[in-house]
Amino acid sequence: MKQSVILSILFVFFLFSFELPAEVDATIKIKAVGDMVPGTNFPQPLKIQDPRSFLFGKVESYLKGADVLFGNFESTLTNYPNTSKDTSRKMIFAFRTPPSYAKVLKEVGFDILSIANNHSLDFHEQGFEDTQKNLSDVGIRYTGKKGMITYMNVKGISVAWIGFSHLKSHNNVNEIGAGVTLVKEAKKKAQLVFISFHGGAEGGPALHVKNQMERFYGEYRGNLVEFSHSLIDAGADLVIGHGPHLVRAMELYKGRLIAYSLGNFMGYRALSSKGIVGYSLVLEAEVDFQGKFVKGKIIPLQLDSTSVPEYDPEMKTIHLMKKLTKEDFPGKGPKITDGGAILP
């Protein structure tokens, strides 16, 4: 009897003398890209025999290895013939990608896309609805419709995505109060809330982030610093920006990462690749289950002469984003190493 008691005590002692293993990999890894137009068949036909290989062949490997792959789909997936844009005017473009390309986007790994941008309605409301249906049909989620919160399960926890642009048909970057309300609503159901915005002015003069309203061609395109801070104050955990067609600085605010613009990812027959407009990247960001930024990485890309992405061995995007982050957010940005690592 005495021996049994001793053995029981020893068993309990040894059981609790070993630490229980910590939760394995208690982070979520996001990979994200910026503005993406995988070809347009308007106004001329699009003739690509193998779109997956032609458009993604040089970068597909860099899209792998994340829990969620996100991008801004700045086109439409429709066969609707009539555009809502007056393309006879200078600098007015309409983008229409073949619906069959939705399958290509799924095959290369995209889990969720923003459809909140200034080209989502290029082919009227019908084109917008077709885009949503064609993405859903292949299993890609989307976000950005007005009032829309997109929920997904990642590693057993609920993650909400909310997309914004400067247009009234989408959640609007200029309506910060409404954005705060959406974040608070999302936080009731989701442990993490991720934000995507399409905002800011465009082109060279828009390279730097400023804490003020940005305008472009008479449009109000948001005070993106105020917008991002307000949504993080309300409970958002990651903010991913796109829209200026340039890469921009990054900021850490209350331990949350804000990437103010990921620039152009792809724009075959649609977007320019000249100069810094052709600097591109895949952003890798890891957040813990409480939403705090843990670490990340800039995978440097560049757009070739046809605006198709390829790896950039000169790492120009890393050098530019490092410089911009120091200039625009001194003491407030993440540390970016020469190799592209992003550290709190």
Tab-separated table of C-alpha atoms in Angstrom:
chain	number	residue	atom	x	y	z
A	1	MET	CA	0.000	0.000	0.000
A	2	LYS	CA	2.785	2.370	1.028
A	3	GLN	CA	4.685	1.481	-2.141
A	4	SER	CA	1.613	2.271	-4.275
A	5	VAL	CA	1.234	5.703	-2.681
A	6	ILE	CA	4.907	6.494	-3.296
A	7	LEU	CA	4.636	5.400	-6.923
A	8	SER	CA	1.536	7.569	-7.381
A	9	ILE	CA	3.312	10.595	-5.925
A	10	LEU	CA	6.324	10.008	-8.152
A	11	PHE	CA	4.066	9.712	-11.209
A	12	VAL	CA	2.355	13.028	-10.447
A	13	PHE	CA	5.735	14.674	-9.781
A	14	PHE	CA	7.191	13.551	-13.096
A	15	LEU	CA	3.981	14.438	-14.943
A	16	PHE	CA	4.068	18.061	-13.815
A	17	SER	CA	7.835	18.473	-13.833
A	18	PHE	CA	7.775	18.527	-17.635
A	19	GLU	CA	6.466	21.671	-19.313
A	20	LEU	CA	3.486	21.157	-21.539
A	21	PRO	CA	4.448	22.056	-25.099
A	22	ALA	CA	3.619	25.623	-26.051
A	23	GLU	CA	1.016	26.139	-28.726
A	24	VAL	CA	2.743	25.439	-31.995
A	25	ASP	CA	3.069	28.334	-34.432
A	26	ALA	CA	0.541	30.640	-32.766
A	27	THR	CA	0.788	33.160	-35.589
A	28	ILE	CA	-0.975	33.758	-38.874
A	29	LYS	CA	1.165	34.404	-41.937
A	30	ILE	CA	-0.322	36.666	-44.577
A	31	LYS	CA	1.108	37.214	-48.022
A	32	ALA	CA	-0.265	40.203	-49.893
A	33	VAL	CA	0.208	41.903	-53.235
A	34	GLY	CA	-0.985	45.225	-54.579
A	35	ASP	CA	-2.837	46.256	-57.717
A	36	MET	CA	-3.417	43.359	-60.086
A	37	VAL	CA	-4.777	43.437	-63.643
A	38	PRO	CA	-4.047	40.033	-65.228
A	39	GLY	CA	-4.715	41.286	-68.730
A	40	THR	CA	-7.670	43.033	-70.340
A	41	ASN	CA	-9.582	42.061	-73.471
A	42	PHE	CA	-11.045	45.535	-73.860
A	43	PRO	CA	-10.852	47.130	-76.333
A	44	GLN	CA	-8.621	44.560	-78.066
A	45	PRO	CA	-8.800	40.741	-77.741
A	46	LEU	CA	-6.473	39.113	-75.240
A	47	LYS	CA	-4.509	36.221	-76.707
A	48	ILE	CA	-2.525	34.320	-74.073
A	49	GLN	CA	-2.318	30.568	-74.604
A	50	ASP	CA	-1.256	29.684	-71.048
A	51	PRO	CA	-2.161	32.599	-68.744
A	52	ARG	CA	-0.955	30.902	-65.578
A	53	SER	CA	2.529	30.356	-66.946
A	54	PHE	CA	2.730	33.650	-68.822
A	55	LEU	CA	1.456	35.890	-66.025
A	56	PHE	CA	2.567	34.096	-62.862
A	57	GLY	CA	5.309	31.712	-63.979
A	58	LYS	CA	8.198	33.842	-62.716
A	59	VAL	CA	6.676	34.649	-59.313
A	60	GLU	CA	4.240	31.880	-58.389
A	61	SER	CA	6.719	30.266	-55.998
A	62	TYR	CA	6.871	33.506	-53.971
A	63	LEU	CA	3.111	33.382	-53.428
A	64	LYS	CA	3.282	30.043	-51.640
A	65	GLY	CA	3.791	29.274	-47.966
A	66	ALA	CA	1.230	31.556	-46.328
A	67	ASP	CA	-1.941	30.860	-44.389
A	68	VAL	CA	-3.751	33.485	-46.470
A	69	LEU	CA	-2.850	35.021	-49.842
A	70	PHE	CA	-4.470	38.404	-50.529
A	71	GLY	CA	-4.444	40.830	-53.453
A	72	ASN	CA	-6.296	43.789	-54.916
A	73	PHE	CA	-8.104	42.684	-58.069
A	74	GLU	CA	-8.217	45.884	-60.090
A	75	SER	CA	-10.213	44.614	-63.014
A	76	THR	CA	-13.481	42.825	-63.746
A	77	LEU	CA	-14.256	39.201	-64.572
A	78	THR	CA	-17.069	39.561	-67.055
A	79	ASN	CA	-18.148	39.238	-70.661
A	80	TYR	CA	-20.460	42.241	-70.417
A	81	PRO	CA	-19.813	44.282	-73.577
A	82	ASN	CA	-20.484	47.861	-72.511
A	83	THR	CA	-18.140	49.951	-70.397
A	84	SER	CA	-19.201	52.665	-67.989
A	85	LYS	CA	-16.055	54.676	-68.768
A	86	ASP	CA	-15.577	57.278	-71.485
A	87	THR	CA	-12.321	55.773	-72.706
A	88	SER	CA	-12.040	58.371	-75.478
A	89	ARG	CA	-10.820	60.792	-72.813
A	90	LYS	CA	-7.162	60.987	-71.837
A	91	MET	CA	-6.101	58.790	-68.898
A	92	ILE	CA	-9.467	57.002	-68.724
A	93	PHE	CA	-9.180	53.214	-68.869
A	94	ALA	CA	-11.548	50.263	-68.586
A	95	PHE	CA	-10.309	46.806	-67.629
A	96	ARG	CA	-12.071	43.547	-68.450
A	97	THR	CA	-10.403	40.214	-67.731
A	98	PRO	CA	-11.799	36.943	-69.150
A	99	PRO	CA	-13.933	35.124	-66.537
A	100	SER	CA	-11.872	31.963	-67.107
A	101	TYR	CA	-8.946	33.716	-65.400
A	102	ALA	CA	-10.714	33.305	-62.059
A	103	LYS	CA	-9.573	29.690	-62.135
A	104	VAL	CA	-5.987	30.826	-62.726
A	105	LEU	CA	-6.151	33.102	-59.679
A	106	LYS	CA	-7.347	30.161	-57.615
A	107	GLU	CA	-4.669	27.839	-58.991
A	108	VAL	CA	-1.828	30.185	-58.026
A	109	GLY	CA	-3.180	30.366	-54.497
A	110	PHE	CA	-5.309	33.454	-53.914
A	111	ASP	CA	-7.685	33.024	-50.979
A	112	ILE	CA	-9.273	36.469	-50.857
A	113	LEU	CA	-9.273	39.524	-53.122
A	114	SER	CA	-10.402	43.095	-52.667
A	115	ILE	CA	-12.900	44.308	-55.234
A	116	ALA	CA	-13.045	47.805	-53.731
A	117	ASN	CA	-11.230	49.972	-56.258
A	118	ASN	CA	-11.875	52.439	-59.064
A	119	HIS	CA	-12.073	49.743	-61.772
A	120	SER	CA	-14.546	47.321	-60.194
A	121	LEU	CA	-17.450	49.070	-61.950
A	122	ASP	CA	-15.756	49.550	-65.327
A	123	PHE	CA	-18.504	47.423	-66.892
A	124	HIS	CA	-21.429	48.696	-64.881
A	125	GLU	CA	-23.146	46.904	-62.040
A	126	GLN	CA	-23.476	43.792	-64.209
A	127	GLY	CA	-19.714	43.499	-64.509
A	128	PHE	CA	-19.347	43.993	-60.752
A	129	GLU	CA	-21.856	41.227	-60.048
A	130	ASP	CA	-20.229	38.930	-62.608
A	131	THR	CA	-16.853	39.450	-60.936
A	132	GLN	CA	-18.244	38.413	-57.562
A	133	LYS	CA	-19.942	35.336	-58.996
A	134	ASN	CA	-16.894	34.215	-60.956
A	135	LEU	CA	-14.668	34.509	-57.894
A	136	SER	CA	-17.174	32.647	-55.725
A	137	ASP	CA	-17.542	29.884	-58.306
A	138	VAL	CA	-13.845	28.984	-57.985
A	139	GLY	CA	-13.742	29.356	-54.197
A	140	ILE	CA	-12.044	32.748	-53.880
A	141	ARG	CA	-13.525	35.049	-51.284
A	142	TYR	CA	-13.777	38.771	-51.836
A	143	THR	CA	-14.321	41.917	-49.819
A	144	GLY	CA	-15.147	45.547	-50.475
A	145	LYS	CA	-18.874	45.860	-51.144
A	146	LYS	CA	-20.513	48.534	-49.014
A	147	GLY	CA	-21.355	47.159	-45.578
A	148	MET	CA	-19.573	43.883	-46.297
A	149	ILE	CA	-17.457	42.000	-43.768
A	150	THR	CA	-15.862	38.795	-45.032
A	151	TYR	CA	-15.172	36.112	-42.422
A	152	MET	CA	-12.822	33.189	-42.806
A	153	ASN	CA	-11.417	30.518	-40.509
A	154	VAL	CA	-7.629	30.476	-40.320
A	155	LYS	CA	-5.865	27.991	-38.045
A	156	GLY	CA	-9.034	27.548	-36.046
A	157	ILE	CA	-9.713	31.219	-35.355
A	158	SER	CA	-12.088	33.628	-37.039
A	159	VAL	CA	-10.549	36.358	-39.186
A	160	ALA	CA	-12.554	39.226	-40.682
A	161	TRP	CA	-11.586	41.189	-43.794
A	162	ILE	CA	-13.023	44.594	-44.681
A	163	GLY	CA	-12.173	46.340	-47.949
A	164	PHE	CA	-12.402	50.092	-48.612
A	165	SER	CA	-11.997	52.528	-51.487
A	166	HIS	CA	-12.937	56.176	-52.075
A	167	LEU	CA	-16.109	55.255	-53.994
A	168	LYS	CA	-19.624	55.367	-52.590
A	169	SER	CA	-20.456	51.856	-53.831
A	170	HIS	CA	-17.764	50.445	-51.529
A	171	ASN	CA	-16.902	50.904	-47.885
A	172	ASN	CA	-15.454	54.410	-48.053
A	173	VAL	CA	-12.083	55.589	-46.701
A	174	ASN	CA	-13.567	59.064	-46.295
A	175	GLU	CA	-16.312	57.797	-43.988
A	176	ILE	CA	-14.116	56.933	-41.023
A	177	GLY	CA	-17.005	56.706	-38.568
A	178	ALA	CA	-18.711	54.076	-40.705
A	179	GLY	CA	-15.416	52.194	-40.942
A	180	VAL	CA	-15.016	52.220	-37.168
A	181	THR	CA	-18.539	50.832	-36.823
A	182	LEU	CA	-17.743	48.000	-39.244
A	183	VAL	CA	-14.556	47.101	-37.363
A	184	LYS	CA	-16.401	47.003	-34.043
A	185	GLU	CA	-19.097	44.820	-35.589
A	186	ALA	CA	-16.465	42.475	-37.038
A	187	LYS	CA	-14.673	42.264	-33.705
A	188	LYS	CA	-17.795	40.799	-32.094
A	189	LYS	CA	-17.456	37.677	-34.262
A	190	ALA	CA	-13.787	37.585	-35.254
A	191	GLN	CA	-10.632	37.384	-33.190
A	192	LEU	CA	-8.642	39.283	-35.824
A	193	VAL	CA	-9.721	42.032	-38.217
A	194	PHE	CA	-7.693	42.817	-41.348
A	195	ILE	CA	-8.245	45.956	-43.419
A	196	SER	CA	-7.589	46.597	-47.102
A	197	PHE	CA	-7.901	50.064	-48.590
A	198	HIS	CA	-7.596	51.429	-52.112
A	199	GLY	CA	-6.808	55.068	-51.553
A	200	GLY	CA	-4.436	57.958	-51.926
A	201	ALA	CA	-3.264	60.047	-54.848
A	202	GLU	CA	-1.362	58.443	-57.721
A	203	GLY	CA	2.017	58.759	-59.395
A	204	GLY	CA	5.371	60.282	-58.443
A	205	PRO	CA	4.064	63.170	-56.298
A	206	ALA	CA	2.149	60.612	-54.202
A	207	LEU	CA	5.233	58.672	-53.130
A	208	HIS	CA	5.220	59.990	-49.564
A	209	VAL	CA	2.518	59.361	-46.962
A	210	LYS	CA	1.129	62.519	-45.358
A	211	ASN	CA	-1.312	62.943	-42.510
A	212	GLN	CA	-3.770	64.894	-44.634
A	213	MET	CA	-6.546	64.405	-47.163
A	214	GLU	CA	-5.239	63.181	-50.515
A	215	ARG	CA	-6.839	64.278	-53.775
A	216	PHE	CA	-6.478	63.014	-57.322
A	217	TYR	CA	-8.303	64.365	-60.387
A	218	GLY	CA	-10.709	66.168	-58.087
A	219	GLU	CA	-11.541	63.059	-56.054
A	220	TYR	CA	-11.120	62.863	-52.287
A	221	ARG	CA	-9.089	59.718	-51.696
A	222	GLY	CA	-8.719	59.714	-47.941
A	223	ASN	CA	-6.490	60.819	-45.108
A	224	LEU	CA	-4.988	57.370	-44.882
A	225	VAL	CA	-3.020	57.958	-41.683
A	226	GLU	CA	-6.122	59.117	-39.816
A	227	PHE	CA	-8.160	56.319	-41.398
A	228	SER	CA	-5.673	53.581	-40.473
A	229	HIS	CA	-5.106	54.815	-36.932
A	230	SER	CA	-8.839	55.165	-36.282
A	231	LEU	CA	-9.595	51.633	-37.452
A	232	ILE	CA	-6.764	50.188	-35.365
A	233	ASP	CA	-8.073	52.147	-32.366
A	234	ALA	CA	-11.409	50.425	-33.033
A	235	GLY	CA	-9.831	46.953	-33.085
A	236	ALA	CA	-8.260	46.336	-36.504
A	237	ASP	CA	-5.049	44.295	-36.483
A	238	LEU	CA	-3.468	44.757	-39.929
A	239	VAL	CA	-3.904	47.414	-42.611
A	240	ILE	CA	-2.870	46.774	-46.226
A	241	GLY	CA	-2.967	49.662	-48.680
A	242	HIS	CA	-2.900	49.955	-52.462
A	243	GLY	CA	-3.995	52.490	-55.033
A	244	PRO	CA	-1.178	55.021	-55.654
A	245	HIS	CA	0.465	52.565	-58.120
A	246	LEU	CA	3.666	53.074	-56.137
A	247	VAL	CA	5.082	51.396	-53.068
A	248	ARG	CA	4.906	53.488	-49.917
A	249	ALA	CA	6.202	53.494	-46.354
A	250	MET	CA	5.149	51.211	-43.524
A	251	GLU	CA	4.222	52.176	-39.979
A	252	LEU	CA	3.771	50.384	-36.675
A	253	TYR	CA	0.852	51.773	-34.682
A	254	LYS	CA	-0.034	50.194	-31.347
A	255	GLY	CA	1.901	47.111	-32.412
A	256	ARG	CA	-0.103	46.757	-35.635
A	257	LEU	CA	1.458	46.933	-39.091
A	258	ILE	CA	0.239	49.438	-41.661
A	259	ALA	CA	1.559	49.026	-45.216
A	260	TYR	CA	0.413	52.217	-46.928
A	261	SER	CA	0.809	50.909	-50.476
A	262	LEU	CA	2.039	47.709	-52.082
A	263	GLY	CA	2.217	49.310	-55.518
A	264	ASN	CA	1.538	47.426	-58.746
A	265	PHE	CA	1.755	43.651	-58.726
A	266	MET	CA	0.632	42.966	-62.291
A	267	GLY	CA	-0.791	45.015	-65.129
A	268	TYR	CA	-0.410	43.238	-68.445
A	269	ARG	CA	-1.623	45.591	-71.190
A	270	ALA	CA	-3.047	47.816	-68.474
A	271	LEU	CA	-0.538	49.384	-66.051
A	272	SER	CA	2.760	51.155	-66.631
A	273	SER	CA	6.069	49.628	-65.564
A	274	LYS	CA	8.279	52.689	-66.071
A	275	GLY	CA	10.630	53.781	-63.311
A	276	ILE	CA	9.501	53.379	-59.712
A	277	VAL	CA	5.990	52.473	-60.895
A	278	GLY	CA	7.533	49.128	-61.822
A	279	TYR	CA	8.829	48.443	-58.301
A	280	SER	CA	6.766	45.615	-56.845
A	281	LEU	CA	6.712	43.120	-54.005
A	282	VAL	CA	5.060	40.314	-52.153
A	283	LEU	CA	4.536	41.429	-48.562
A	284	GLU	CA	4.812	38.728	-45.924
A	285	ALA	CA	3.429	39.615	-42.494
A	286	GLU	CA	3.013	37.440	-39.422
A	287	VAL	CA	0.677	38.473	-36.613
A	288	ASP	CA	0.037	36.650	-33.362
A	289	PHE	CA	-3.413	35.555	-32.260
A	290	GLN	CA	-3.811	38.851	-30.387
A	291	GLY	CA	-3.174	40.777	-33.603
A	292	LYS	CA	0.285	42.126	-32.852
A	293	PHE	CA	2.838	42.222	-35.639
A	294	VAL	CA	5.571	39.623	-35.068
A	295	LYS	CA	7.741	39.787	-38.172
A	296	GLY	CA	7.567	40.090	-41.919
A	297	LYS	CA	9.430	40.202	-45.176
A	298	ILE	CA	9.572	42.158	-48.412
A	299	ILE	CA	10.021	39.843	-51.392
A	300	PRO	CA	11.257	42.274	-54.065
A	301	LEU	CA	9.734	42.068	-57.527
A	302	GLN	CA	9.739	44.257	-60.593
A	303	LEU	CA	7.435	44.544	-63.579
A	304	ASP	CA	8.959	43.660	-66.925
A	305	SER	CA	8.330	45.657	-70.100
A	306	THR	CA	4.857	44.086	-70.407
A	307	SER	CA	4.025	44.745	-66.720
A	308	VAL	CA	4.302	41.077	-65.769
A	309	PRO	CA	6.079	40.513	-62.420
A	310	GLU	CA	9.477	38.920	-61.970
A	311	TYR	CA	11.992	38.713	-59.134
A	312	ASP	CA	14.245	41.753	-58.713
A	313	PRO	CA	17.794	40.699	-57.790
A	314	GLU	CA	18.753	44.345	-57.197
A	315	MET	CA	16.127	44.528	-54.425
A	316	LYS	CA	15.101	48.054	-55.430
A	317	THR	CA	11.758	47.806	-53.661
A	318	ILE	CA	13.418	46.957	-50.356
A	319	HIS	CA	15.767	49.930	-50.572
A	320	LEU	CA	12.954	52.317	-51.508
A	321	MET	CA	10.517	51.155	-48.823
A	322	LYS	CA	13.258	51.261	-46.204
A	323	LYS	CA	14.074	54.853	-47.181
A	324	LEU	CA	10.433	55.950	-47.274
A	325	THR	CA	9.653	54.361	-43.920
A	326	LYS	CA	12.530	56.231	-42.257
A	327	GLU	CA	11.509	59.517	-43.880
A	328	ASP	CA	7.741	59.351	-43.417
A	329	PHE	CA	7.574	57.652	-40.013
A	330	PRO	CA	10.826	58.367	-38.160
A	331	GLY	CA	10.903	56.262	-35.013
A	332	LYS	CA	7.439	54.878	-35.764
A	333	GLY	CA	8.081	52.432	-38.568
A	334	PRO	CA	9.252	48.834	-38.443
A	335	LYS	CA	12.910	48.056	-38.953
A	336	ILE	CA	13.601	46.940	-42.524
A	337	THR	CA	16.891	45.160	-43.120
A	338	ASP	CA	18.870	45.316	-46.352
A	339	GLY	CA	17.696	41.768	-47.067
A	340	GLY	CA	14.032	42.698	-46.706
A	341	ALA	CA	13.250	41.375	-43.226
A	342	ILE	CA	10.652	43.478	-41.401
A	343	LEU	CA	11.036	43.614	-37.626
A	344	PRO	CA	8.989	45.372	-34.907
